[in-house]
mmCIF file of C-alpha atoms and ligand atoms in Angstrom:
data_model
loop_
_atom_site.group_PDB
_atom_site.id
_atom_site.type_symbol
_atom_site.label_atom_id
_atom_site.label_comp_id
_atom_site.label_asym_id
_atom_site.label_seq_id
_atom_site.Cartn_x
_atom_site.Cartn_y
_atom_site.Cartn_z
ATOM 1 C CA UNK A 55 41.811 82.059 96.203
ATOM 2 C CA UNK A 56 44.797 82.428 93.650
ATOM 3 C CA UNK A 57 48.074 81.692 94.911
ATOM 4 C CA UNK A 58 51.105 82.125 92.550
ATOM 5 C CA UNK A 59 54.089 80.119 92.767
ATOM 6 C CA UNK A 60 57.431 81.574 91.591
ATOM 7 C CA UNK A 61 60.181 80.165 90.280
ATOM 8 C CA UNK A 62 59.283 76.611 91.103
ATOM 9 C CA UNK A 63 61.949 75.795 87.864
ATOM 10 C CA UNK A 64 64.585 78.456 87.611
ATOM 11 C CA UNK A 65 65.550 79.905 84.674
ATOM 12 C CA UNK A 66 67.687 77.392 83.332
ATOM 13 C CA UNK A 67 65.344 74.578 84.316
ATOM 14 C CA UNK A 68 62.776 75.866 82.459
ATOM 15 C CA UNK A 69 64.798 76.469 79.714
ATOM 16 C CA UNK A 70 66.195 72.421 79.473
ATOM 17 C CA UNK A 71 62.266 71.900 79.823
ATOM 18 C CA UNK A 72 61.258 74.089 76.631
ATOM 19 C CA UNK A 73 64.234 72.531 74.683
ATOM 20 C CA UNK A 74 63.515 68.678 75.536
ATOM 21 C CA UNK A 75 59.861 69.219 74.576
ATOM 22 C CA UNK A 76 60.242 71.008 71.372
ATOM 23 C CA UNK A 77 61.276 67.817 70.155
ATOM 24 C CA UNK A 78 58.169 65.849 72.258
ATOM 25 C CA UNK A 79 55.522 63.603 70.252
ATOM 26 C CA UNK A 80 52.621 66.074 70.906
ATOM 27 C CA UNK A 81 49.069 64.575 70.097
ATOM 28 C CA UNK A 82 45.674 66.061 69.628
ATOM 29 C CA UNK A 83 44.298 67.074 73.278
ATOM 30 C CA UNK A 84 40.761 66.444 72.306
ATOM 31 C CA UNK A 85 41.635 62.770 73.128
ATOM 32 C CA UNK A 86 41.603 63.366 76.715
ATOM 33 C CA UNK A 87 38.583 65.903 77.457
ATOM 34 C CA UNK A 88 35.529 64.459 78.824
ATOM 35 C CA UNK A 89 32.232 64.648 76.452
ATOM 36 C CA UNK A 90 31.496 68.023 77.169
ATOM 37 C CA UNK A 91 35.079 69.499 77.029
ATOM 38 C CA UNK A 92 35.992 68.101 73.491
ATOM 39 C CA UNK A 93 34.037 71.472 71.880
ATOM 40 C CA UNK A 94 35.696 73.737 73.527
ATOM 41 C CA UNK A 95 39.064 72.065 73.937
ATOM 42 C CA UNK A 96 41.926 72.671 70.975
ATOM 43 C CA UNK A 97 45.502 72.064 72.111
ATOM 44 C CA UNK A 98 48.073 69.384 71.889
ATOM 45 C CA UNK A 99 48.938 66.967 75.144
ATOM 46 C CA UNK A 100 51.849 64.765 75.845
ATOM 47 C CA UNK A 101 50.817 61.124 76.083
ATOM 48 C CA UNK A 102 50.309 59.594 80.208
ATOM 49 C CA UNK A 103 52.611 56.768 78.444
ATOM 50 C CA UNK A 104 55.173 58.924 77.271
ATOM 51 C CA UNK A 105 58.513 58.509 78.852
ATOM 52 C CA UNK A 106 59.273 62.246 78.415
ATOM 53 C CA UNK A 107 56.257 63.672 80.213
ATOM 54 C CA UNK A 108 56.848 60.778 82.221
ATOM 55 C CA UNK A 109 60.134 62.115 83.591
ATOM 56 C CA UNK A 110 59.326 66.068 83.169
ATOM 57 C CA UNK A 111 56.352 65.154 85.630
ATOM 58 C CA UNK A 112 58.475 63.791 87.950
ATOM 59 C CA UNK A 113 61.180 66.359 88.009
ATOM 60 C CA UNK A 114 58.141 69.152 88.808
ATOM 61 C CA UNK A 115 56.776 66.632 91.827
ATOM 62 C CA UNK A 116 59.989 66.507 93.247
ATOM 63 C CA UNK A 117 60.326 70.329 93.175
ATOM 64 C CA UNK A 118 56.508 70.981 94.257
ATOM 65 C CA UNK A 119 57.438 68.406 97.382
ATOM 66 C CA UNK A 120 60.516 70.549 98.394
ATOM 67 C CA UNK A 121 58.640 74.086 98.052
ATOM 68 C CA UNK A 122 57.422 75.513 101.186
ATOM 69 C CA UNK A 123 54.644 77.395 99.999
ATOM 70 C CA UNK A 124 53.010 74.654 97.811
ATOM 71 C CA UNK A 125 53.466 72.763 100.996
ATOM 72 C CA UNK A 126 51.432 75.004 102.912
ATOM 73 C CA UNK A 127 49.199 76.273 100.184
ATOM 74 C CA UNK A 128 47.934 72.976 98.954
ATOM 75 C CA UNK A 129 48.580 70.765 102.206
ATOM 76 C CA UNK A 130 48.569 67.857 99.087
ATOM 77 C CA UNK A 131 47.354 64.337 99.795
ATOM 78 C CA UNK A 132 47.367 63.315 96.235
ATOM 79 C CA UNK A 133 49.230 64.705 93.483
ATOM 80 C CA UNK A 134 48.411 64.073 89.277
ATOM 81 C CA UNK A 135 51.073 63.472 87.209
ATOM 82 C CA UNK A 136 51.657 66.610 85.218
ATOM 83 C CA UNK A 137 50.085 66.786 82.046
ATOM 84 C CA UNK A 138 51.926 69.137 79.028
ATOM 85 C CA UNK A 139 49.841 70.885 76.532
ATOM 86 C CA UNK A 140 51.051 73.188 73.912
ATOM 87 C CA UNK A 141 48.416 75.989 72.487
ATOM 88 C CA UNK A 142 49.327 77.669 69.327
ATOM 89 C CA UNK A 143 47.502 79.054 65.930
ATOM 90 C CA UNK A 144 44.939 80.049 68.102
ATOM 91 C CA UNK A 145 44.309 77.125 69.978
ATOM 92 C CA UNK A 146 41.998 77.533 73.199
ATOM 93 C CA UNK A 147 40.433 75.736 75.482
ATOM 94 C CA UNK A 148 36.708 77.593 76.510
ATOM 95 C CA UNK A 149 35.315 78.004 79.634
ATOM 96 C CA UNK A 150 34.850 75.034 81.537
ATOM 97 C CA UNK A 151 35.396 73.289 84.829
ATOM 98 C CA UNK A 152 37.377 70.701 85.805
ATOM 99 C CA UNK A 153 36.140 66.966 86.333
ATOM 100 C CA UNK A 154 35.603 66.022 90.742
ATOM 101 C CA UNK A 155 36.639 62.896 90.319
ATOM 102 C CA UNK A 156 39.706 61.467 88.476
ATOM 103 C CA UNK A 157 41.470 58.312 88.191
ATOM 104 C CA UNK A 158 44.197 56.893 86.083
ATOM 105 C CA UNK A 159 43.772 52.895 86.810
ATOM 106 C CA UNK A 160 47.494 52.166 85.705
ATOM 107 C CA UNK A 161 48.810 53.989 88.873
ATOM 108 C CA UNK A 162 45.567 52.594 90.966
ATOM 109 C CA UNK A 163 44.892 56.698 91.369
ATOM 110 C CA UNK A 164 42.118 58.138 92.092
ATOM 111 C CA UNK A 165 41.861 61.551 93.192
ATOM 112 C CA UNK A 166 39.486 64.369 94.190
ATOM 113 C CA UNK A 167 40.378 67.661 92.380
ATOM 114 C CA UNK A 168 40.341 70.611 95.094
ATOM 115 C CA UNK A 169 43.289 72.960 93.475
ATOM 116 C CA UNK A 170 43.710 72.453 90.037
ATOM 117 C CA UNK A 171 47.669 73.926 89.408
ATOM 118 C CA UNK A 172 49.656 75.541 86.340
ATOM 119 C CA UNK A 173 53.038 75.990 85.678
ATOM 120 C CA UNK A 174 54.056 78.464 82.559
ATOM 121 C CA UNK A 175 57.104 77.173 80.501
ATOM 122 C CA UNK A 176 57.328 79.563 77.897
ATOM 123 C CA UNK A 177 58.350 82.856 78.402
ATOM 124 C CA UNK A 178 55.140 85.554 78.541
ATOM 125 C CA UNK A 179 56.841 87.363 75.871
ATOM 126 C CA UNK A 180 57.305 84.847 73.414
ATOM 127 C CA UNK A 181 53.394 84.129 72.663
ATOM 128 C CA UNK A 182 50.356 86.505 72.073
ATOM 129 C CA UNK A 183 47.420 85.096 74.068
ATOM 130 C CA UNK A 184 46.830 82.274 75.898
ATOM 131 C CA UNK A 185 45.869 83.920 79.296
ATOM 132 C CA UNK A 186 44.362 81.609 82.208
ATOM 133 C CA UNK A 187 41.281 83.398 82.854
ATOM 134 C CA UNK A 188 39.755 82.163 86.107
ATOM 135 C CA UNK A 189 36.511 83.272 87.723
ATOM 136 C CA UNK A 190 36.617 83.907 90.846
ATOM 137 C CA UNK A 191 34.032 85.296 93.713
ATOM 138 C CA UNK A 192 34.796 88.885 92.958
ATOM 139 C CA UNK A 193 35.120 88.463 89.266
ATOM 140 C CA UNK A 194 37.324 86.995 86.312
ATOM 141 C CA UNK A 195 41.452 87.155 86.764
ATOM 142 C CA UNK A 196 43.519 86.610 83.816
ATOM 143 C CA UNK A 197 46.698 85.197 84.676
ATOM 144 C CA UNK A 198 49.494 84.969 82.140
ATOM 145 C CA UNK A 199 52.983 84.226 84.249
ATOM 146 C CA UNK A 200 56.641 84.006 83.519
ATOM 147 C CA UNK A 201 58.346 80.691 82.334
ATOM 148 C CA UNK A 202 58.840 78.813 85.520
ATOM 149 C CA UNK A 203 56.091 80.641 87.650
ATOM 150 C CA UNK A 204 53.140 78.134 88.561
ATOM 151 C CA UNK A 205 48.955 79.188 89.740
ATOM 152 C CA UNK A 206 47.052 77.405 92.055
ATOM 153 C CA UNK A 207 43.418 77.930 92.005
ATOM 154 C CA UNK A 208 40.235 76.110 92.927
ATOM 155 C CA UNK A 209 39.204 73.104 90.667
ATOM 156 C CA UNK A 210 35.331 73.841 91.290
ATOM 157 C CA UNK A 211 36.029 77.819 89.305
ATOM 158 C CA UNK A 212 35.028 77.872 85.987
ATOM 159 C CA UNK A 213 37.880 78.922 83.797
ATOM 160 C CA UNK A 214 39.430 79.024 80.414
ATOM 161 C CA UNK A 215 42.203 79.166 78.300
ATOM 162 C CA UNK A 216 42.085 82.210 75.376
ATOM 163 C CA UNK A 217 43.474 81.775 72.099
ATOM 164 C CA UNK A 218 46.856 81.864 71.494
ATOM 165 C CA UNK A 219 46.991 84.152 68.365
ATOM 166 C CA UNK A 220 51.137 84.049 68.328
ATOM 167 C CA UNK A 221 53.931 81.625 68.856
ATOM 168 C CA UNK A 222 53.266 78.529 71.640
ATOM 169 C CA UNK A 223 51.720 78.252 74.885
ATOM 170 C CA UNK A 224 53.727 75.174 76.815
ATOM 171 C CA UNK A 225 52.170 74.661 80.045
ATOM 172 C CA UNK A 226 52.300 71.709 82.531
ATOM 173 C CA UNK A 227 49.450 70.959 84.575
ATOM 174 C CA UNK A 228 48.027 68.765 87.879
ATOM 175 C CA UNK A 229 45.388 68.559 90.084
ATOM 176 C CA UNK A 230 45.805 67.975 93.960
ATOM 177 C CA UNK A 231 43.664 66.529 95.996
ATOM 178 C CA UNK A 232 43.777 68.036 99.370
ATOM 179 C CA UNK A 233 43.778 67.087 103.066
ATOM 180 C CA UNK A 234 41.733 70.588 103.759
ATOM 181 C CA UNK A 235 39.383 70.052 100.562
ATOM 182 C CA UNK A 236 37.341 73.672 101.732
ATOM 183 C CA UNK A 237 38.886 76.080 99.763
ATOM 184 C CA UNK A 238 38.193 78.783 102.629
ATOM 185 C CA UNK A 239 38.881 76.634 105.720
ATOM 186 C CA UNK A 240 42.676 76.142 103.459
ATOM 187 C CA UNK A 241 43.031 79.794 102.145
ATOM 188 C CA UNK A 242 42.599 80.902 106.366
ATOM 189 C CA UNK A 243 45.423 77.801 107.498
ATOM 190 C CA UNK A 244 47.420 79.761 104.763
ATOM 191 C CA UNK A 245 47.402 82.467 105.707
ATOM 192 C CA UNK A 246 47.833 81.712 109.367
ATOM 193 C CA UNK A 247 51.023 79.854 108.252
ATOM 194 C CA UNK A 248 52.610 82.787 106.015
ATOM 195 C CA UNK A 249 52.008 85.235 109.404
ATOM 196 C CA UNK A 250 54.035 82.705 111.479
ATOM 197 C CA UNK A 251 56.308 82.358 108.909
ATOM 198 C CA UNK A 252 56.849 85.885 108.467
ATOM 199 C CA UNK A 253 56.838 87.047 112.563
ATOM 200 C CA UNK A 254 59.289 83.668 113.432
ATOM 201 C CA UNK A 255 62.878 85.158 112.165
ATOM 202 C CA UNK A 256 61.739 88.690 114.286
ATOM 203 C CA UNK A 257 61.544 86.756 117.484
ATOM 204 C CA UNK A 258 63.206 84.791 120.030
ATOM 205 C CA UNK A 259 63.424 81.124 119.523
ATOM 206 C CA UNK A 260 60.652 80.419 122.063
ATOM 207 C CA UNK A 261 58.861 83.224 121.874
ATOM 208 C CA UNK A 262 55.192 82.370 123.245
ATOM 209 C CA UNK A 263 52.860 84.160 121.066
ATOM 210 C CA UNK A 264 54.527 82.154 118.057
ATOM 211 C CA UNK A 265 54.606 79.118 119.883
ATOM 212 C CA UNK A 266 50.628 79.767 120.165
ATOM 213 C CA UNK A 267 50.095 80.463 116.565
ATOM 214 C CA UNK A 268 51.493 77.185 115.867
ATOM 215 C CA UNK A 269 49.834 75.895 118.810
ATOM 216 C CA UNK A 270 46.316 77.098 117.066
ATOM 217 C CA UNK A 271 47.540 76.635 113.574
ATOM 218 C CA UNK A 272 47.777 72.603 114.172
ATOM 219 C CA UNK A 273 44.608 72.247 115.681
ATOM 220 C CA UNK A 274 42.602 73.927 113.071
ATOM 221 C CA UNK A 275 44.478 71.310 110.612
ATOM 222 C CA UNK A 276 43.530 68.683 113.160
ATOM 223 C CA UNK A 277 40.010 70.118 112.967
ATOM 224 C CA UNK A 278 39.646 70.266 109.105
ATOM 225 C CA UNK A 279 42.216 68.242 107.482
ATOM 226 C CA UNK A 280 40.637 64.448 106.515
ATOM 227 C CA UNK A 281 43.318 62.473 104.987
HETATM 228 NI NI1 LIG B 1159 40.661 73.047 83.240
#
């Protein structure tokens, strides 16, 4: 399941974002792909040392935190830092899938990746290209969103990043590790919680039938979540 985030940095967020990291120390990306990504991987990355991406990262966890939906989409145990990467002069990164098991021993982190998430900082309009292509069970989905506008989709798809044949691709980009790590068992508590969500401001306070949607919605997350 895709689920797209908007505006999780408004417009003039994402703006301070693009204009703090023009001026970033971007290194080659290769650095960081595991043995079988570094063929198909061509991009730039943001150091996990550097204080920039540092603080950028923690600016988008705060906001992700305080976001309902990503709260109920991702029901996140574990969060990655955000990692930037900047794709441009055709830069791509071919299909692959991201690593299970990840762990950054300077934070003592270690993580299972069940949603891997991206957040587009540059405007859609400003770069030829670059389109998250993800396949999923009924076939490949290019996604390509506006500055500020942020994907979730499962870590275990195979996906890829296409060339970006004008201007610059900025993205930022984390993997959660979920308390629901089935990807269908999630998608249905999702979807559960967006009906309640949407039926609550229609009825009274203590109307029953909501009261028993919550009432069923908890104890399928007692049933399936394992923190
Ligand atoms: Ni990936």
């Amino acid at each position: 399941m895709l689920i797209i985030l908007e505006n999780v940095l408004d417009k003039d967020e994402v703006a301070s974002f693009r204009d703090r990291l023009a001026a970033a120390d971007w290194q080659d990306g290769a650095g960081t792909a595991g043995t079988r990504s570094i063929s198909v991987k061509q991009n730039l990355q943001l150091g996990r040392s550097d204080g920039l991406a540092q603080e950028l990262g923690n600016s988008i966890l705060r906001k992700l935190g305080n976001h309902p939906e990503f709260v109920s989409a991702s029901l996140a145990e574990k969060i990655w830092p955000p990692v930037f990467n900047l794709y441009q002069n055709g830069g791509h990164y071919g299909t692959h899938s991201d690593a299970a098991l990840m762990r950054l021993p300077e934070a003592d982190l270690t993580i299972r990746s069940d949603i891997s998430a991206t957040l587009f900082l540059s405007e859609a309009d400003s770069y030829d290209g670059g389109e998250l292509i993800i396949e999923e069970q009924f076939g490949a989905q290019a996604i390509k969103l506006a500055a500020g506008d942020m994907v979730l989709y499962p870590s275990s798809s195979l996906h890829q990043v296409a060339p970006v044949t004008r201007g610059q691709r900025i993205c930022a980009i984390s993997w959660i590790q979920s308390a629901v790590a089935d990807t269908s068992a999630r998608a249905l508590l999702y979807d559960l919680d967006q009906s309640i969500r949407a039926l609550t401001p229609e009825r009274a306070k203590d109307d029953p039938e909501i009261n028993r949607l919550i009432h069923v919605y908890h104890n399928l997350l007692r049933r399936w979540a394992k923190p």
